[in-house]
Amino acid sequence: MKPAAFDYVRPKSLAEAIAILSAAAGDAQILAGGQSLVAMMNLRVAAPDLLVDIARLDELRTVSETSDHVVLGACVTHAAIEDCLVPDPSRGFMPDVASNLAYRAVRTRGTLGGSLALSDPAADWPTVMSALAAQVLLRGQRAGARWMRSTSPPASMRRCGPRTKSSKASTSRSCLPRALGLCKILQEVRRVRQLHRRGGARPGSRLRARRARRRQWPADRSRAHVVTPPRRR
């Protein structure tokens, strides 16, 4: 199937995007990576009147770190986390999670903030960020900017999820999609840095060892490599 007719706009700044969402008369939704939303639109599960594309906003792709915490922009992709192109505050946990999300083509387009804002019950990042007690920065025209913990009760997380044509308002106040509403944008995700313990193997070392083995593969990767099982004695 193909999606229903909709309008498309690509703002040049975060302030312009927030203003467009506030002035939208119909159902407007934000497009970041689009890996979940576009599929829902093709199935006519979601039918927004307006798509606001924020994928190329530099304000949502910034990354900063201090001695206490790491702040990742909402449009940081899963692949950037997997490849450790951004600081890792989780001692290898987040890159390991990102490496198991769907397949590489999805990870190069899908974003951390988009997954949290959509809060699909089948997604991994909402549960991971809840377990890590991360905070998200919500920015709107009326309420301004405010930090919110991404932790939600399991029942509230099940009631949340993608906003569809038939979805009803949830009674949970801790649900991130309901907190975002129609006129707010998730700008950043903040996570307190975890310190490495002394002694022992450094967390995430197995992931780095696996990547090191991949780099040692032969140049001709199209050739099949046969692994011979050990013989029984």
PDB file of C-alpha atoms in Angstrom:
ATOM      1  CA  MET A   1       0.000   0.000   0.000  1.00  0.00           C
ATOM      2  CA  LYS A   2       0.940   3.627  -0.333  1.00  0.00           C
ATOM      3  CA  PRO A   3       0.452   6.372   2.259  1.00  0.00           C
ATOM      4  CA  ALA A   4      -2.410   8.837   2.100  1.00  0.00           C
ATOM      5  CA  ALA A   5      -1.738  12.344   0.807  1.00  0.00           C
ATOM      6  CA  PHE A   6       0.208  14.571   3.178  1.00  0.00           C
ATOM      7  CA  ASP A   7       2.145  17.831   3.239  1.00  0.00           C
ATOM      8  CA  TYR A   8       5.899  17.872   3.780  1.00  0.00           C
ATOM      9  CA  VAL A   9       8.085  20.626   5.207  1.00  0.00           C
ATOM     10  CA  ARG A  10      11.766  20.729   6.138  1.00  0.00           C
ATOM     11  CA  PRO A  11      12.525  23.525   8.641  1.00  0.00           C
ATOM     12  CA  LYS A  12      15.958  25.097   8.790  1.00  0.00           C
ATOM     13  CA  SER A  13      16.140  25.443  12.570  1.00  0.00           C
ATOM     14  CA  LEU A  14      14.704  23.896  15.704  1.00  0.00           C
ATOM     15  CA  ALA A  15      12.781  27.066  16.506  1.00  0.00           C
ATOM     16  CA  GLU A  16      11.148  27.011  13.069  1.00  0.00           C
ATOM     17  CA  ALA A  17      10.187  23.356  13.524  1.00  0.00           C
ATOM     18  CA  ILE A  18       8.533  24.087  16.868  1.00  0.00           C
ATOM     19  CA  ALA A  19       6.663  27.037  15.362  1.00  0.00           C
ATOM     20  CA  ILE A  20       5.376  24.872  12.501  1.00  0.00           C
ATOM     21  CA  LEU A  21       4.135  22.226  14.929  1.00  0.00           C
ATOM     22  CA  SER A  22       2.387  24.859  17.033  1.00  0.00           C
ATOM     23  CA  ALA A  23       0.686  26.429  14.030  1.00  0.00           C
ATOM     24  CA  ALA A  24      -0.352  23.146  12.436  1.00  0.00           C
ATOM     25  CA  ALA A  25      -4.129  22.973  12.283  1.00  0.00           C
ATOM     26  CA  GLY A  26      -4.318  19.248  11.519  1.00  0.00           C
ATOM     27  CA  ASP A  27      -2.384  16.201  12.616  1.00  0.00           C
ATOM     28  CA  ALA A  28       1.332  16.940  12.289  1.00  0.00           C
ATOM     29  CA  GLN A  29       4.052  14.403  13.055  1.00  0.00           C
ATOM     30  CA  ILE A  30       7.825  14.652  13.187  1.00  0.00           C
ATOM     31  CA  LEU A  31       9.982  12.720  10.742  1.00  0.00           C
ATOM     32  CA  ALA A  32      13.515  11.834  11.837  1.00  0.00           C
ATOM     33  CA  GLY A  33      14.786   8.472  10.589  1.00  0.00           C
ATOM     34  CA  GLY A  34      11.338   7.392   9.438  1.00  0.00           C
ATOM     35  CA  GLN A  35      12.055   3.672   9.813  1.00  0.00           C
ATOM     36  CA  SER A  36       8.867   3.061  11.831  1.00  0.00           C
ATOM     37  CA  LEU A  37       6.650   5.976  10.876  1.00  0.00           C
ATOM     38  CA  VAL A  38       6.961   5.552   7.090  1.00  0.00           C
ATOM     39  CA  ALA A  39       6.111   1.853   7.333  1.00  0.00           C
ATOM     40  CA  MET A  40       3.020   2.701   9.386  1.00  0.00           C
ATOM     41  CA  MET A  41       2.015   5.302   6.814  1.00  0.00           C
ATOM     42  CA  ASN A  42       2.365   2.772   3.998  1.00  0.00           C
ATOM     43  CA  LEU A  43      -0.028   0.486   5.848  1.00  0.00           C
ATOM     44  CA  ARG A  44      -2.414   3.408   6.532  1.00  0.00           C
ATOM     45  CA  VAL A  45      -2.043   2.784  10.256  1.00  0.00           C
ATOM     46  CA  ALA A  46      -0.854   6.371  10.615  1.00  0.00           C
ATOM     47  CA  ALA A  47      -2.073   9.135   8.332  1.00  0.00           C
ATOM     48  CA  PRO A  48      -0.631  12.522   9.356  1.00  0.00           C
ATOM     49  CA  ASP A  49      -1.654  15.603   7.439  1.00  0.00           C
ATOM     50  CA  LEU A  50       1.809  17.159   7.798  1.00  0.00           C
ATOM     51  CA  LEU A  51       5.311  15.726   8.124  1.00  0.00           C
ATOM     52  CA  VAL A  52       7.980  17.946   9.680  1.00  0.00           C
ATOM     53  CA  ASP A  53      11.419  16.638   8.677  1.00  0.00           C
ATOM     54  CA  ILE A  54      14.039  17.365  11.372  1.00  0.00           C
ATOM     55  CA  ALA A  55      16.651  14.801  10.320  1.00  0.00           C
ATOM     56  CA  ARG A  56      19.124  17.412   9.039  1.00  0.00           C
ATOM     57  CA  LEU A  57      18.940  19.896  11.895  1.00  0.00           C
ATOM     58  CA  ASP A  58      22.418  20.387  13.336  1.00  0.00           C
ATOM     59  CA  GLU A  59      20.894  21.320  16.701  1.00  0.00           C
ATOM     60  CA  LEU A  60      19.622  17.762  17.058  1.00  0.00           C
ATOM     61  CA  ARG A  61      22.855  16.070  16.023  1.00  0.00           C
ATOM     62  CA  THR A  62      25.210  17.621  18.555  1.00  0.00           C
ATOM     63  CA  VAL A  63      27.045  15.533  21.139  1.00  0.00           C
ATOM     64  CA  SER A  64      28.631  16.811  24.332  1.00  0.00           C
ATOM     65  CA  GLU A  65      30.232  15.217  27.355  1.00  0.00           C
ATOM     66  CA  THR A  66      31.534  16.222  30.759  1.00  0.00           C
ATOM     67  CA  SER A  67      33.117  14.312  33.590  1.00  0.00           C
ATOM     68  CA  ASP A  68      29.628  13.519  34.943  1.00  0.00           C
ATOM     69  CA  HIS A  69      27.363  12.836  31.975  1.00  0.00           C
ATOM     70  CA  VAL A  70      27.039  12.492  28.207  1.00  0.00           C
ATOM     71  CA  VAL A  71      24.421  14.315  26.103  1.00  0.00           C
ATOM     72  CA  LEU A  72      23.429  12.830  22.742  1.00  0.00           C
ATOM     73  CA  GLY A  73      21.356  14.738  20.213  1.00  0.00           C
ATOM     74  CA  ALA A  74      18.000  13.231  19.307  1.00  0.00           C
ATOM     75  CA  CYS A  75      19.060  12.605  15.701  1.00  0.00           C
ATOM     76  CA  VAL A  76      22.127  10.540  16.574  1.00  0.00           C
ATOM     77  CA  THR A  77      21.703   7.312  14.616  1.00  0.00           C
ATOM     78  CA  HIS A  78      21.851   3.749  15.900  1.00  0.00           C
ATOM     79  CA  ALA A  79      24.868   3.132  13.650  1.00  0.00           C
ATOM     80  CA  ALA A  80      26.790   6.009  15.250  1.00  0.00           C
ATOM     81  CA  ILE A  81      26.226   4.438  18.670  1.00  0.00           C
ATOM     82  CA  GLU A  82      27.126   0.981  17.361  1.00  0.00           C
ATOM     83  CA  ASP A  83      30.386   2.203  15.787  1.00  0.00           C
ATOM     84  CA  CYS A  84      31.288   4.192  18.935  1.00  0.00           C
ATOM     85  CA  LEU A  85      31.386   7.430  16.936  1.00  0.00           C
ATOM     86  CA  VAL A  86      29.786   9.158  19.932  1.00  0.00           C
ATOM     87  CA  PRO A  87      30.793   8.943  23.611  1.00  0.00           C
ATOM     88  CA  ASP A  88      29.475   5.882  25.399  1.00  0.00           C
ATOM     89  CA  PRO A  89      28.283   6.501  28.985  1.00  0.00           C
ATOM     90  CA  SER A  90      27.125   2.903  29.497  1.00  0.00           C
ATOM     91  CA  ARG A  91      30.444   1.020  29.499  1.00  0.00           C
ATOM     92  CA  GLY A  92      29.709  -0.823  26.261  1.00  0.00           C
ATOM     93  CA  PHE A  93      26.051  -1.606  26.877  1.00  0.00           C
ATOM     94  CA  MET A  94      24.532   0.884  24.406  1.00  0.00           C
ATOM     95  CA  PRO A  95      26.820  -0.093  21.474  1.00  0.00           C
ATOM     96  CA  ASP A  96      26.006  -3.730  22.121  1.00  0.00           C
ATOM     97  CA  VAL A  97      22.258  -2.981  22.049  1.00  0.00           C
ATOM     98  CA  ALA A  98      22.583  -0.864  18.906  1.00  0.00           C
ATOM     99  CA  SER A  99      24.463  -3.618  17.054  1.00  0.00           C
ATOM    100  CA  ASN A 100      21.462  -5.931  17.454  1.00  0.00           C
ATOM    101  CA  LEU A 101      18.784  -3.514  16.205  1.00  0.00           C
ATOM    102  CA  ALA A 102      17.212  -4.713  12.952  1.00  0.00           C
ATOM    103  CA  TYR A 103      19.876  -4.615  10.204  1.00  0.00           C
ATOM    104  CA  ARG A 104      22.541  -2.150   9.093  1.00  0.00           C
ATOM    105  CA  ALA A 105      20.411  -0.197   6.626  1.00  0.00           C
ATOM    106  CA  VAL A 106      17.872   0.556   9.360  1.00  0.00           C
ATOM    107  CA  ARG A 107      20.566   1.477  11.866  1.00  0.00           C
ATOM    108  CA  THR A 108      22.099   4.030   9.517  1.00  0.00           C
ATOM    109  CA  ARG A 109      18.764   5.890   9.290  1.00  0.00           C
ATOM    110  CA  GLY A 110      16.991   5.238  12.580  1.00  0.00           C
ATOM    111  CA  THR A 111      17.645   7.687  15.426  1.00  0.00           C
ATOM    112  CA  LEU A 112      17.806   7.414  19.190  1.00  0.00           C
ATOM    113  CA  GLY A 113      15.390  10.286  19.788  1.00  0.00           C
ATOM    114  CA  GLY A 114      12.940   9.025  17.201  1.00  0.00           C
ATOM    115  CA  SER A 115      12.762   5.635  18.874  1.00  0.00           C
ATOM    116  CA  LEU A 116      12.134   7.229  22.271  1.00  0.00           C
ATOM    117  CA  ALA A 117       9.545   9.690  20.949  1.00  0.00           C
ATOM    118  CA  LEU A 118       7.631   6.993  19.095  1.00  0.00           C
ATOM    119  CA  SER A 119       7.926   4.536  22.022  1.00  0.00           C
ATOM    120  CA  ASP A 120       6.964   1.484  20.024  1.00  0.00           C
ATOM    121  CA  PRO A 121       6.406  -1.389  22.490  1.00  0.00           C
ATOM    122  CA  ALA A 122       8.679  -3.569  20.333  1.00  0.00           C
ATOM    123  CA  ALA A 123      11.542  -1.045  20.364  1.00  0.00           C
ATOM    124  CA  ASP A 124      14.659  -1.541  22.486  1.00  0.00           C
ATOM    125  CA  TRP A 125      15.746   2.017  23.288  1.00  0.00           C
ATOM    126  CA  PRO A 126      12.769   2.986  25.512  1.00  0.00           C
ATOM    127  CA  THR A 127      13.442   0.018  27.789  1.00  0.00           C
ATOM    128  CA  VAL A 128      17.212   0.556  27.718  1.00  0.00           C
ATOM    129  CA  MET A 129      16.939   4.246  28.562  1.00  0.00           C
ATOM    130  CA  SER A 130      14.513   3.448  31.365  1.00  0.00           C
ATOM    131  CA  ALA A 131      16.966   0.920  32.781  1.00  0.00           C
ATOM    132  CA  LEU A 132      19.807   3.445  32.534  1.00  0.00           C
ATOM    133  CA  ALA A 133      17.683   6.188  34.181  1.00  0.00           C
ATOM    134  CA  ALA A 134      18.379   8.561  31.303  1.00  0.00           C
ATOM    135  CA  GLN A 135      16.780  11.985  30.922  1.00  0.00           C
ATOM    136  CA  VAL A 136      15.371  13.609  27.794  1.00  0.00           C
ATOM    137  CA  LEU A 137      15.129  17.311  26.979  1.00  0.00           C
ATOM    138  CA  LEU A 138      11.730  18.369  25.633  1.00  0.00           C
ATOM    139  CA  ARG A 139      11.437  21.745  23.935  1.00  0.00           C
ATOM    140  CA  GLY A 140       8.200  23.500  23.016  1.00  0.00           C
ATOM    141  CA  GLN A 141       6.941  26.974  22.205  1.00  0.00           C
ATOM    142  CA  ARG A 142       4.777  27.468  25.295  1.00  0.00           C
ATOM    143  CA  ALA A 143       6.442  25.298  27.915  1.00  0.00           C
ATOM    144  CA  GLY A 144       9.985  26.134  26.838  1.00  0.00           C
ATOM    145  CA  ALA A 145      12.609  23.506  27.659  1.00  0.00           C
ATOM    146  CA  ARG A 146      12.388  20.955  30.435  1.00  0.00           C
ATOM    147  CA  TRP A 147      14.157  17.742  31.344  1.00  0.00           C
ATOM    148  CA  MET A 148      12.137  14.591  31.898  1.00  0.00           C
ATOM    149  CA  ARG A 149      13.177  11.165  33.070  1.00  0.00           C
ATOM    150  CA  SER A 150      12.562   8.482  30.482  1.00  0.00           C
ATOM    151  CA  THR A 151      11.611   5.994  33.213  1.00  0.00           C
ATOM    152  CA  SER A 152       7.995   4.856  32.931  1.00  0.00           C
ATOM    153  CA  PRO A 153       6.033   2.116  34.687  1.00  0.00           C
ATOM    154  CA  PRO A 154       5.671  -1.029  32.544  1.00  0.00           C
ATOM    155  CA  ALA A 155       1.892  -0.611  32.305  1.00  0.00           C
ATOM    156  CA  SER A 156       2.293   2.969  31.118  1.00  0.00           C
ATOM    157  CA  MET A 157       4.840   1.923  28.508  1.00  0.00           C
ATOM    158  CA  ARG A 158       2.451  -0.715  27.165  1.00  0.00           C
ATOM    159  CA  ARG A 159      -0.330   1.858  26.833  1.00  0.00           C
ATOM    160  CA  CYS A 160       1.953   4.169  24.898  1.00  0.00           C
ATOM    161  CA  GLY A 161       3.301   3.635  21.439  1.00  0.00           C
ATOM    162  CA  PRO A 162       2.851   5.176  18.013  1.00  0.00           C
ATOM    163  CA  ARG A 163       0.029   7.684  17.687  1.00  0.00           C
ATOM    164  CA  THR A 164      -2.384   6.268  15.139  1.00  0.00           C
ATOM    165  CA  LYS A 165      -5.699   7.387  13.723  1.00  0.00           C
ATOM    166  CA  SER A 166      -7.638   5.355  16.277  1.00  0.00           C
ATOM    167  CA  SER A 167      -5.381   5.919  19.295  1.00  0.00           C
ATOM    168  CA  LYS A 168      -6.886   7.514  22.372  1.00  0.00           C
ATOM    169  CA  ALA A 169      -5.306   9.719  24.993  1.00  0.00           C
ATOM    170  CA  SER A 170      -3.490   7.839  27.706  1.00  0.00           C
ATOM    171  CA  THR A 171      -4.045   8.504  31.372  1.00  0.00           C
ATOM    172  CA  SER A 172      -0.358   8.085  32.143  1.00  0.00           C
ATOM    173  CA  ARG A 173       1.563  11.297  32.787  1.00  0.00           C
ATOM    174  CA  SER A 174       4.937   9.591  32.711  1.00  0.00           C
ATOM    175  CA  CYS A 175       4.533   8.363  29.134  1.00  0.00           C
ATOM    176  CA  LEU A 176       6.955  10.197  26.856  1.00  0.00           C
ATOM    177  CA  PRO A 177       4.735  10.407  23.729  1.00  0.00           C
ATOM    178  CA  ARG A 178       1.937  11.990  25.776  1.00  0.00           C
ATOM    179  CA  ALA A 179       4.387  14.425  27.366  1.00  0.00           C
ATOM    180  CA  LEU A 180       5.600  15.436  23.912  1.00  0.00           C
ATOM    181  CA  GLY A 181       2.075  16.149  22.716  1.00  0.00           C
ATOM    182  CA  LEU A 182       1.738  17.888  19.362  1.00  0.00           C
ATOM    183  CA  CYS A 183       3.911  20.966  19.894  1.00  0.00           C
ATOM    184  CA  LYS A 184       7.091  19.643  21.526  1.00  0.00           C
ATOM    185  CA  ILE A 185      10.276  18.133  20.141  1.00  0.00           C
ATOM    186  CA  LEU A 186      12.661  15.761  21.876  1.00  0.00           C
ATOM    187  CA  GLN A 187      16.006  17.513  21.567  1.00  0.00           C
ATOM    188  CA  GLU A 188      18.577  15.637  23.639  1.00  0.00           C
ATOM    189  CA  VAL A 189      19.129  12.502  25.714  1.00  0.00           C
ATOM    190  CA  ARG A 190      21.325  12.780  28.813  1.00  0.00           C
ATOM    191  CA  ARG A 191      22.895   9.833  30.608  1.00  0.00           C
ATOM    192  CA  VAL A 192      25.095   9.890  33.698  1.00  0.00           C
ATOM    193  CA  ARG A 193      28.517   8.496  32.923  1.00  0.00           C
ATOM    194  CA  GLN A 194      29.395   5.138  34.480  1.00  0.00           C
ATOM    195  CA  LEU A 195      32.928   4.807  35.759  1.00  0.00           C
ATOM    196  CA  HIS A 196      35.036   1.762  34.957  1.00  0.00           C
ATOM    197  CA  ARG A 197      35.819  -0.482  37.864  1.00  0.00           C
ATOM    198  CA  ARG A 198      39.423  -1.268  38.716  1.00  0.00           C
ATOM    199  CA  GLY A 199      40.732  -4.663  37.679  1.00  0.00           C
ATOM    200  CA  GLY A 200      39.098  -7.304  35.552  1.00  0.00           C
ATOM    201  CA  ALA A 201      37.993  -7.066  31.968  1.00  0.00           C
ATOM    202  CA  ARG A 202      36.682  -3.708  30.885  1.00  0.00           C
ATOM    203  CA  PRO A 203      32.939  -3.850  30.058  1.00  0.00           C
ATOM    204  CA  GLY A 204      32.380  -3.839  26.332  1.00  0.00           C
ATOM    205  CA  SER A 205      35.731  -5.503  25.635  1.00  0.00           C
ATOM    206  CA  ARG A 206      34.044  -8.438  23.906  1.00  0.00           C
ATOM    207  CA  LEU A 207      32.314  -6.067  21.499  1.00  0.00           C
ATOM    208  CA  ARG A 208      35.589  -4.334  20.675  1.00  0.00           C
ATOM    209  CA  ALA A 209      37.314  -7.709  20.239  1.00  0.00           C
ATOM    210  CA  ARG A 210      34.600  -8.801  17.806  1.00  0.00           C
ATOM    211  CA  ARG A 211      35.074  -5.618  15.763  1.00  0.00           C
ATOM    212  CA  ALA A 212      38.833  -6.147  15.757  1.00  0.00           C
ATOM    213  CA  ARG A 213      38.322  -9.606  14.303  1.00  0.00           C
ATOM    214  CA  ARG A 214      36.079  -8.139  11.611  1.00  0.00           C
ATOM    215  CA  ARG A 215      38.839  -5.711  10.601  1.00  0.00           C
ATOM    216  CA  GLN A 216      41.221  -8.652  10.226  1.00  0.00           C
ATOM    217  CA  TRP A 217      39.007 -10.380   7.690  1.00  0.00           C
ATOM    218  CA  PRO A 218      40.483 -10.841   4.190  1.00  0.00           C
ATOM    219  CA  ALA A 219      39.991  -8.060   1.684  1.00  0.00           C
ATOM    220  CA  ASP A 220      37.894 -10.313  -0.544  1.00  0.00           C
ATOM    221  CA  ARG A 221      34.920 -10.666   1.788  1.00  0.00           C
ATOM    222  CA  SER A 222      32.710 -11.970  -0.993  1.00  0.00           C
ATOM    223  CA  ARG A 223      34.520 -15.311  -0.805  1.00  0.00           C
ATOM    224  CA  ALA A 224      32.831 -17.869   1.432  1.00  0.00           C
ATOM    225  CA  HIS A 225      34.767 -19.137   4.421  1.00  0.00           C
ATOM    226  CA  VAL A 226      34.068 -22.669   5.545  1.00  0.00           C
ATOM    227  CA  VAL A 227      34.391 -23.492   9.221  1.00  0.00           C
ATOM    228  CA  THR A 228      35.272 -27.135   9.749  1.00  0.00           C
ATOM    229  CA  PRO A 229      33.808 -28.633  12.945  1.00  0.00           C
ATOM    230  CA  PRO A 230      36.241 -30.459  15.232  1.00  0.00           C
ATOM    231  CA  ARG A 231      36.458 -34.204  14.776  1.00  0.00           C
ATOM    232  CA  ARG A 232      35.218 -36.492  17.486  1.00  0.00           C
ATOM    233  CA  ARG A 233      37.783 -38.711  19.067  1.00  0.00           C
TER     234      ARG A 233
END
